[in-house]
mmCIF file of C-alpha atoms in Angstrom:
data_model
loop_
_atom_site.group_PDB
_atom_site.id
_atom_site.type_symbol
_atom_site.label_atom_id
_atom_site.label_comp_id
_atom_site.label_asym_id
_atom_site.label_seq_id
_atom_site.Cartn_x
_atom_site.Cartn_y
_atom_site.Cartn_z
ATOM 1 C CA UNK A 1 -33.979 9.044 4.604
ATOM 2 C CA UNK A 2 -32.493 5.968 5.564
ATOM 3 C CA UNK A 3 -28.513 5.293 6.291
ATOM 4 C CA UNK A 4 -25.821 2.942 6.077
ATOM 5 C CA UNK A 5 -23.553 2.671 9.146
ATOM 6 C CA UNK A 6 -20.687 1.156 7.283
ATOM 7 C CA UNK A 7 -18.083 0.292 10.271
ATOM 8 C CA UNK A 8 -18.594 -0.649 13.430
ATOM 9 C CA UNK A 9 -17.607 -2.718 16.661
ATOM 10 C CA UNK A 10 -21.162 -3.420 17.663
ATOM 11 C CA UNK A 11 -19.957 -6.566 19.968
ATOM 12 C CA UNK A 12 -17.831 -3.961 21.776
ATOM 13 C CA UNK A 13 -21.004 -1.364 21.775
ATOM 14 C CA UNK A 14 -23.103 -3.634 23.503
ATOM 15 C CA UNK A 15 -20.211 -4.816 26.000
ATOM 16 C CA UNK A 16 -18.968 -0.963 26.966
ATOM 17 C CA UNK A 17 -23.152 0.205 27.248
ATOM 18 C CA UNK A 18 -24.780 -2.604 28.779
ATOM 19 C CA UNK A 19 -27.080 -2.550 25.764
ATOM 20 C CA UNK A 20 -28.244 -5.769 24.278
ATOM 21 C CA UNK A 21 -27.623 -6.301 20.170
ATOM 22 C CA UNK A 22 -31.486 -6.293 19.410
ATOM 23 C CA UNK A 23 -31.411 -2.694 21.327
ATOM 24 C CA UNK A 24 -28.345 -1.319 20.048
ATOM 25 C CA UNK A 25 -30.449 -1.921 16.312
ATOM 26 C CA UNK A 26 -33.637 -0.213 17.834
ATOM 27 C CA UNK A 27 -32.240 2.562 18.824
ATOM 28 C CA UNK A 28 -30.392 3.087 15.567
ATOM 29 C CA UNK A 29 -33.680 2.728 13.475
ATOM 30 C CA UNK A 30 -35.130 5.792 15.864
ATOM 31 C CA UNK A 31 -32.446 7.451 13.836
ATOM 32 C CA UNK A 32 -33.042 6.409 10.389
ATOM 33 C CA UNK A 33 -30.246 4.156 10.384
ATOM 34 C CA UNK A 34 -31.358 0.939 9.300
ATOM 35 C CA UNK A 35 -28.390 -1.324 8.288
ATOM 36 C CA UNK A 36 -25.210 -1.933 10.237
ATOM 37 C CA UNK A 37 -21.788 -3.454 9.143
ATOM 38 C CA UNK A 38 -20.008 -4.771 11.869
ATOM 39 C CA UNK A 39 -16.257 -5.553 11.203
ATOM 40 C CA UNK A 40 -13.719 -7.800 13.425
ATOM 41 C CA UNK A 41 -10.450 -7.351 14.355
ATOM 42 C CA UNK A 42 -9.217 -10.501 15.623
ATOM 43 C CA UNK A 43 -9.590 -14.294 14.900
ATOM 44 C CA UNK A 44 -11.060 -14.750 18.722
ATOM 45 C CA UNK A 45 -13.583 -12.750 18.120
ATOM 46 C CA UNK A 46 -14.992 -14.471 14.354
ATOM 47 C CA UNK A 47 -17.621 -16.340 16.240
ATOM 48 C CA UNK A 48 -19.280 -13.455 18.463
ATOM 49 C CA UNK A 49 -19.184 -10.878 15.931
ATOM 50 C CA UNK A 50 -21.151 -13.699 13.292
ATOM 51 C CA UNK A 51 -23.705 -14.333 16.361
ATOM 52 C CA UNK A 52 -24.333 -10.738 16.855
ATOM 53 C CA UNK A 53 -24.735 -10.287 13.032
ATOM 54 C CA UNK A 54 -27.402 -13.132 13.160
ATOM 55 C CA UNK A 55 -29.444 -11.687 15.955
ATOM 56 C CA UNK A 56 -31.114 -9.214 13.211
ATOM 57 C CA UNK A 57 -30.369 -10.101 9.526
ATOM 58 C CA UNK A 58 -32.704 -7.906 8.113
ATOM 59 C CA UNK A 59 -30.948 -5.141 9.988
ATOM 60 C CA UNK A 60 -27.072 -6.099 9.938
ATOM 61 C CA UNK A 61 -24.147 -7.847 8.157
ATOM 62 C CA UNK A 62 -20.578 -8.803 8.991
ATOM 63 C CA UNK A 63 -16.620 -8.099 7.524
ATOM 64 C CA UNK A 64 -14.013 -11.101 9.298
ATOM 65 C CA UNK A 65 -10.871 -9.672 8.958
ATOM 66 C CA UNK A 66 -7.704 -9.519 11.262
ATOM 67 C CA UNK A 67 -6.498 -5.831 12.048
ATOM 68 C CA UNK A 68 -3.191 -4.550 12.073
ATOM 69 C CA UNK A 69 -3.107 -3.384 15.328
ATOM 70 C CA UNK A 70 -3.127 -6.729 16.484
ATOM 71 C CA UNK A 71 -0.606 -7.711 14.122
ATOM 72 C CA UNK A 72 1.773 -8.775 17.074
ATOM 73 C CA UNK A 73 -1.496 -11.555 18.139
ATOM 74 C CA UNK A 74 -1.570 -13.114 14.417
ATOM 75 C CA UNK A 75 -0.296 -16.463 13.820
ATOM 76 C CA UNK A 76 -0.874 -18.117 10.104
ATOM 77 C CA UNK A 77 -3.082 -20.621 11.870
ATOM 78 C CA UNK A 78 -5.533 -17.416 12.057
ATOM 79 C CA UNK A 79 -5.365 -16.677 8.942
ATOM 80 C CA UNK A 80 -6.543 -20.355 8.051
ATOM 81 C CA UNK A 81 -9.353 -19.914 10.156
ATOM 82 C CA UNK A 82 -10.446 -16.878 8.469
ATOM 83 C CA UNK A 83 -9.967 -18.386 4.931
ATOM 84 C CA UNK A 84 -12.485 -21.463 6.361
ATOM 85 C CA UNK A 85 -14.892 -19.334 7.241
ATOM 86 C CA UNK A 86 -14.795 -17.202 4.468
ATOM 87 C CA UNK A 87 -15.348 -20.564 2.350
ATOM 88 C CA UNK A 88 -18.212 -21.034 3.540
ATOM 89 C CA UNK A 89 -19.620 -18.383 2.285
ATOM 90 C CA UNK A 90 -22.483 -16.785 4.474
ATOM 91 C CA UNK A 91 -24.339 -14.601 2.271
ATOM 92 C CA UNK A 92 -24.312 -12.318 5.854
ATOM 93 C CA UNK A 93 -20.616 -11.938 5.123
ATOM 94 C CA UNK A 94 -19.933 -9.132 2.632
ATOM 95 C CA UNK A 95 -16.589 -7.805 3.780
ATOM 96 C CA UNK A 96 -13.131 -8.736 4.767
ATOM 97 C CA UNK A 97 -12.931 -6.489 7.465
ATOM 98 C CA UNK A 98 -11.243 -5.044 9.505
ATOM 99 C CA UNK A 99 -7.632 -5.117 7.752
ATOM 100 C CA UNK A 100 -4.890 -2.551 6.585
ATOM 101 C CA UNK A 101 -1.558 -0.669 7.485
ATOM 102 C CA UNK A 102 -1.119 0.731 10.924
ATOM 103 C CA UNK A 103 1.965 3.530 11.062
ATOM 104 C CA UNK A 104 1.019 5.377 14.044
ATOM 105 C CA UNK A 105 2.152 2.804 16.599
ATOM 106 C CA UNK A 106 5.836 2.932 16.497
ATOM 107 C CA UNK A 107 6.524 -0.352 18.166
ATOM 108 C CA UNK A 108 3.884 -1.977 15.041
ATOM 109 C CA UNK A 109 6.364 -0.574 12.837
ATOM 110 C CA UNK A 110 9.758 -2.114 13.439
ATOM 111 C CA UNK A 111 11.487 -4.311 9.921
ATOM 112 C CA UNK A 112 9.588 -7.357 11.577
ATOM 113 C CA UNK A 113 6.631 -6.502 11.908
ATOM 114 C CA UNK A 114 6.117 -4.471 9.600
ATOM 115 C CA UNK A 115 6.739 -7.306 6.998
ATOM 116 C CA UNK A 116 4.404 -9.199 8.837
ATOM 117 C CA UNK A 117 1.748 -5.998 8.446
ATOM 118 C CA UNK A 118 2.439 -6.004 4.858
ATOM 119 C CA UNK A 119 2.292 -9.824 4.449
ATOM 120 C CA UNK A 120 -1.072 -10.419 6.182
ATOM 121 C CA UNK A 121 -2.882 -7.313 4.122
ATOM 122 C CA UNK A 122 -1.592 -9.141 1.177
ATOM 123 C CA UNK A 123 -3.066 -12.246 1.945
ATOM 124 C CA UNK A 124 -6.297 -10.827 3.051
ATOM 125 C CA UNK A 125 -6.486 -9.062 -0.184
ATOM 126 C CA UNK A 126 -6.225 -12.608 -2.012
ATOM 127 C CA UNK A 127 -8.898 -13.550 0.204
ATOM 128 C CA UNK A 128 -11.232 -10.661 -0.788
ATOM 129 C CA UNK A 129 -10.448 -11.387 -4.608
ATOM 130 C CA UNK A 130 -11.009 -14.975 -4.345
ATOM 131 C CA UNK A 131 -14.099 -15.253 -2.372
ATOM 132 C CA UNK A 132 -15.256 -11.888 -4.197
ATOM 133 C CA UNK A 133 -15.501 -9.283 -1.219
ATOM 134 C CA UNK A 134 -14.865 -6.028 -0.875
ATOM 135 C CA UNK A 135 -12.811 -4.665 1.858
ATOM 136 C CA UNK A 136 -12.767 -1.879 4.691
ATOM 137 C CA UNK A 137 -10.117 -1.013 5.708
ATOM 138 C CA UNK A 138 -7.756 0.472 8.458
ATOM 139 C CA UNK A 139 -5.314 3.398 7.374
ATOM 140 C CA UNK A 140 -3.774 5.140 10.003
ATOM 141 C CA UNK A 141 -0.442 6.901 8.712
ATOM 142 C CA UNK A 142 0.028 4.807 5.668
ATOM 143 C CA UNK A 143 -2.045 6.387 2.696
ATOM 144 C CA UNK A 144 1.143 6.768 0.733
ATOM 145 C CA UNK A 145 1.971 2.925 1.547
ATOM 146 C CA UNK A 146 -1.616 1.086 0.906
ATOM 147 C CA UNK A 147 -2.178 2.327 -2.521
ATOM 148 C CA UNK A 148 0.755 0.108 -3.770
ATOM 149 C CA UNK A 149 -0.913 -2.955 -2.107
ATOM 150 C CA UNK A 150 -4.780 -1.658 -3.530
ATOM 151 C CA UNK A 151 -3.392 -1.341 -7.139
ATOM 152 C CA UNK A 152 -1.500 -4.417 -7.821
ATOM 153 C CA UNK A 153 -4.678 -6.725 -5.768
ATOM 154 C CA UNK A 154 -6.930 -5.351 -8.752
ATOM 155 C CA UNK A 155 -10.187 -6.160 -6.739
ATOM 156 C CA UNK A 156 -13.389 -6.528 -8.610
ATOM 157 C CA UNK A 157 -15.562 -5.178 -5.888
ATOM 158 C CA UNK A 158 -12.517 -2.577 -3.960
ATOM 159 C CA UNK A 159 -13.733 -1.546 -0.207
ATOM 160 C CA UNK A 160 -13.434 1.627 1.331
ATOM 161 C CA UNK A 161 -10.736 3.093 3.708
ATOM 162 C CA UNK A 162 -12.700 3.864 6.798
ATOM 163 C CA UNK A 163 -12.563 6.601 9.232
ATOM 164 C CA UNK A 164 -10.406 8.783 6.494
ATOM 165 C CA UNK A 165 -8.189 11.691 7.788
ATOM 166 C CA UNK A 166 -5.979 13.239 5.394
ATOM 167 C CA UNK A 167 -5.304 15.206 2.759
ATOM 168 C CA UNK A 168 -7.866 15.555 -0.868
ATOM 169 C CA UNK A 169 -4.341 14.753 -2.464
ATOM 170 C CA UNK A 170 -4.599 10.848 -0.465
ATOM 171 C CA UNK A 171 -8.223 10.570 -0.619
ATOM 172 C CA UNK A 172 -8.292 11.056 -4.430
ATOM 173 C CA UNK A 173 -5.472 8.734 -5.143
ATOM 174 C CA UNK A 174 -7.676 6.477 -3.274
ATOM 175 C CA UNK A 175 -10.512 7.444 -5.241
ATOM 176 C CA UNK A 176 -9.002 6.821 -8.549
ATOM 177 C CA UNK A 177 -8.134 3.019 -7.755
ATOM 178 C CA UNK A 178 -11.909 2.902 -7.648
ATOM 179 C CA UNK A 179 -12.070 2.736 -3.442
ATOM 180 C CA UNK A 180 -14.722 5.066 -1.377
ATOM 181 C CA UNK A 181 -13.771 7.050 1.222
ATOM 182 C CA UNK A 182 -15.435 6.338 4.884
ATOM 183 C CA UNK A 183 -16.330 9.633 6.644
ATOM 184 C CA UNK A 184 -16.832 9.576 10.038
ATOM 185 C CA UNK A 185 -17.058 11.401 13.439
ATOM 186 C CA UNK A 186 -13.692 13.445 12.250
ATOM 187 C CA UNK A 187 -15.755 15.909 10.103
ATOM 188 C CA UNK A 188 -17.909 17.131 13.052
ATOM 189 C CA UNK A 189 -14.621 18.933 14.366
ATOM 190 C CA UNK A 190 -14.040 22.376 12.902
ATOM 191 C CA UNK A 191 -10.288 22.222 13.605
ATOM 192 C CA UNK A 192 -10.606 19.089 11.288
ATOM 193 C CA UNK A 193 -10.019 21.362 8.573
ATOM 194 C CA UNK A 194 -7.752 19.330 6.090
ATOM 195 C CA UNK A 195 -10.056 16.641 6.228
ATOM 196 C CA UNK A 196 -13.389 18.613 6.192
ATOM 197 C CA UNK A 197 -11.956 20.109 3.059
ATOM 198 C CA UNK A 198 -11.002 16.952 1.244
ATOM 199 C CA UNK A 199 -14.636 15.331 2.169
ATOM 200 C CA UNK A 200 -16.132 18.764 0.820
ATOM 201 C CA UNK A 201 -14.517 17.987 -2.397
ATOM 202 C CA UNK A 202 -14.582 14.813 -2.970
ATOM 203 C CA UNK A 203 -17.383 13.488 -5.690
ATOM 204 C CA UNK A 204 -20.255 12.053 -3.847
ATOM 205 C CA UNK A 205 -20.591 8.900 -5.047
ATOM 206 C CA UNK A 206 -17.147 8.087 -3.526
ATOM 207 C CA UNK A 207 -18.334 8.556 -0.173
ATOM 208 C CA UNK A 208 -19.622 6.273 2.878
ATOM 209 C CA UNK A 209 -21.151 6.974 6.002
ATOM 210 C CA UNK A 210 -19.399 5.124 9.456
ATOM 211 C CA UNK A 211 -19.248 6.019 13.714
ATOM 212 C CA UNK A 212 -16.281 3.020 14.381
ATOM 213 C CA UNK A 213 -18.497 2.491 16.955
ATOM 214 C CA UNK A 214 -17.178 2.328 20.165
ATOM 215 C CA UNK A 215 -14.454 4.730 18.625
ATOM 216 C CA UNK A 216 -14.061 8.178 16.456
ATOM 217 C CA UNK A 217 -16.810 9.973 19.132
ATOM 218 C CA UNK A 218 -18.655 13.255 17.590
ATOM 219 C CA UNK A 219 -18.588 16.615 18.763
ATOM 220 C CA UNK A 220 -20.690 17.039 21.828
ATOM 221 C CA UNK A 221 -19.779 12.956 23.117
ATOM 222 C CA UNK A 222 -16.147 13.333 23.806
ATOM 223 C CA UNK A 223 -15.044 10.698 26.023
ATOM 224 C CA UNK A 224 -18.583 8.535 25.800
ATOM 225 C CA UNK A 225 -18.573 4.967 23.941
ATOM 226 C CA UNK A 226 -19.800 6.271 20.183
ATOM 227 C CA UNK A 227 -23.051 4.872 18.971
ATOM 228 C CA UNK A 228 -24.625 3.638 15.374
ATOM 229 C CA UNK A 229 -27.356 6.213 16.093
ATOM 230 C CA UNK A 230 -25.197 9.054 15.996
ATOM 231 C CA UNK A 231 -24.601 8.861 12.585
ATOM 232 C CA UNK A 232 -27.479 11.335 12.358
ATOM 233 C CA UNK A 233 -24.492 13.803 13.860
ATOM 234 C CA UNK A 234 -21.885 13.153 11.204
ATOM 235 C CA UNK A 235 -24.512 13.361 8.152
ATOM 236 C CA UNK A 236 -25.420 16.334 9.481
ATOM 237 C CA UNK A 237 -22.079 17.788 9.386
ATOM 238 C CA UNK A 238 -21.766 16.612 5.933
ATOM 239 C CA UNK A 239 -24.487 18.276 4.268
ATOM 240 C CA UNK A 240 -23.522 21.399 6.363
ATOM 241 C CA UNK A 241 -20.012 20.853 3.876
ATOM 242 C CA UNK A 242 -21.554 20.047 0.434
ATOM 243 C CA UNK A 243 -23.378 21.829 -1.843
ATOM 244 C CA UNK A 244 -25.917 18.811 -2.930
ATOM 245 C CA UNK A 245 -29.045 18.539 -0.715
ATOM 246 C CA UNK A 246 -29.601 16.187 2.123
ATOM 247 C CA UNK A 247 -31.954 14.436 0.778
ATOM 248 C CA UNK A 248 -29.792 13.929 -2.534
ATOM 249 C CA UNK A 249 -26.970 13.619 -0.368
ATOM 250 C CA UNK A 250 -28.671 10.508 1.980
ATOM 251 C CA UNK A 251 -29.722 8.999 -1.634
ATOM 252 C CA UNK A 252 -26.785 8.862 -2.844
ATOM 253 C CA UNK A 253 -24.553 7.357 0.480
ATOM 254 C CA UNK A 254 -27.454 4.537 1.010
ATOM 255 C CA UNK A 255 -27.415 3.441 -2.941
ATOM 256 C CA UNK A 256 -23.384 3.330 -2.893
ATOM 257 C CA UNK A 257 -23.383 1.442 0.843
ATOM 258 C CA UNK A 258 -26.180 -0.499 0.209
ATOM 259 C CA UNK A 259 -23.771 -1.730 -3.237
ATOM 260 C CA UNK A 260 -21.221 -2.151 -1.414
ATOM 261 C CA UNK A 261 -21.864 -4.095 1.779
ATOM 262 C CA UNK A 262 -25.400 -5.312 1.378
ATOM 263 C CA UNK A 263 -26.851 -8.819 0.557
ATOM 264 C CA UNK A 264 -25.704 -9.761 -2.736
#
């Protein structure tokens, strides 16, 4: 089996361990995972997430993107500098990433800003359909709100929403627009139970594999900086949910991530 870690903050992993990049990737491979997305979340950190990326090509890729919970940080000068880059078009690039709505943050929400939320997803989308990307992105409150956005971008090559909690109801509707649905960490919880039971249900080819590395810990490492490695935890949980198995399961993920977010 091989897998697909499909989000993560690997510059962050390395700063919060005191792990170097090139060990961060070994230590994944002990556990089968053998390619690594790492996303951005802010225009100051473009240039150290595409260095990290470079350090092993044959093992990872890179999303630039500008999150919204740093929508407050944004200036339209950033998002010039992300459209540069993105014209340059580094075959290691394969996402705009990490982007979205952010509703759980009250003070992110006022009119203001979030116009300006709603105004820089749009523009990012235009980015993804122009330079031909897919996109991962951030949903935290808002999967009634970013459908609307997903369905009148019409991307050719959609994204996934990452870290998905919620209902079968939202991750279908998702589903249907032709996005896949990111399951991480959240599943190894049994009180998880609304989201357990949408991933359970959910057709298999609509699903990814991602830790949001530093972030979304498993079971068993509350409180510890999460790792690409312990994917191995959240597949397990998976299979322990679906009736297909793990073997068709892992098969399945890799050929859908590997589609996705791989070397085109």
């Amino acid at each position: 089996m091989q897998f697909f870690d499909t989000h993560t903050h690997l510059d962050y992993v390395a700063e919060s361990v005191n792990l170097s990049i090139t060990q961060l990737v070994e230590n994944a491979k002990h556990s089968n995972v053998t390619r690594i997305l790492i996303v951005s979340v802010f225009a100051k950190n473009f240039v150290k997430v595409t260095a990290c990326a470079k350090q092993a090509p044959k093992h990872l890729v890179y999303g630039l993107g500008l999150h919204p919970l740093y929508i407050q940080q944004h200036q339209t000068v950033h998002l010039d500098y992300l459209e540069s880059l993105l014209a340059q078009q580094d075959p290691q690039c394969t996402a705009i990433a990490e982007i979205g709505l952010e509703r759980a943050v009250e003070t992110l929400c006022t009119p203001e800003l979030w116009y300006k939320q709603c105004e820089y997803l749009e523009a990012q989308l235009g980015f993804a359909k122009r330079f031909n990307l897919p996109v991962n992105l951030h949903s935290r409150k808002s999967h009634d709100q970013l459908p609307v956005f997903l369905k009148k971008a019409q991307l050719s090559h959609t994204g996934v929403i990452h870290g998905f909690a919620g209902s079968y109801d939202q991750a279908k509707r998702f589903v249907d627009l032709g996005y896949k649905i990111g399951v991480g960490g959240t599943i190894t919880y049994a009180r998880a139970n609304k989201t357990r039971e949408a991933i359970r249900k959910l057709p298999l080819e609509s699903l990814l594999l991602e830790t949001d590395s530093p972030d979304m810990p498993v079971f068993g490492f509350q409180g510890k900086p999460n790792r690409p490695e312990r994917l191995a935890v959240t597949f397990q949980s998976l299979c322990e949910l679906r009736d297909e198995s793990p073997q068709e399961i892992a098969e399945a993920i890799w050929q859908t991530s590997e589609k996705l977010f791989w070397y085109k």
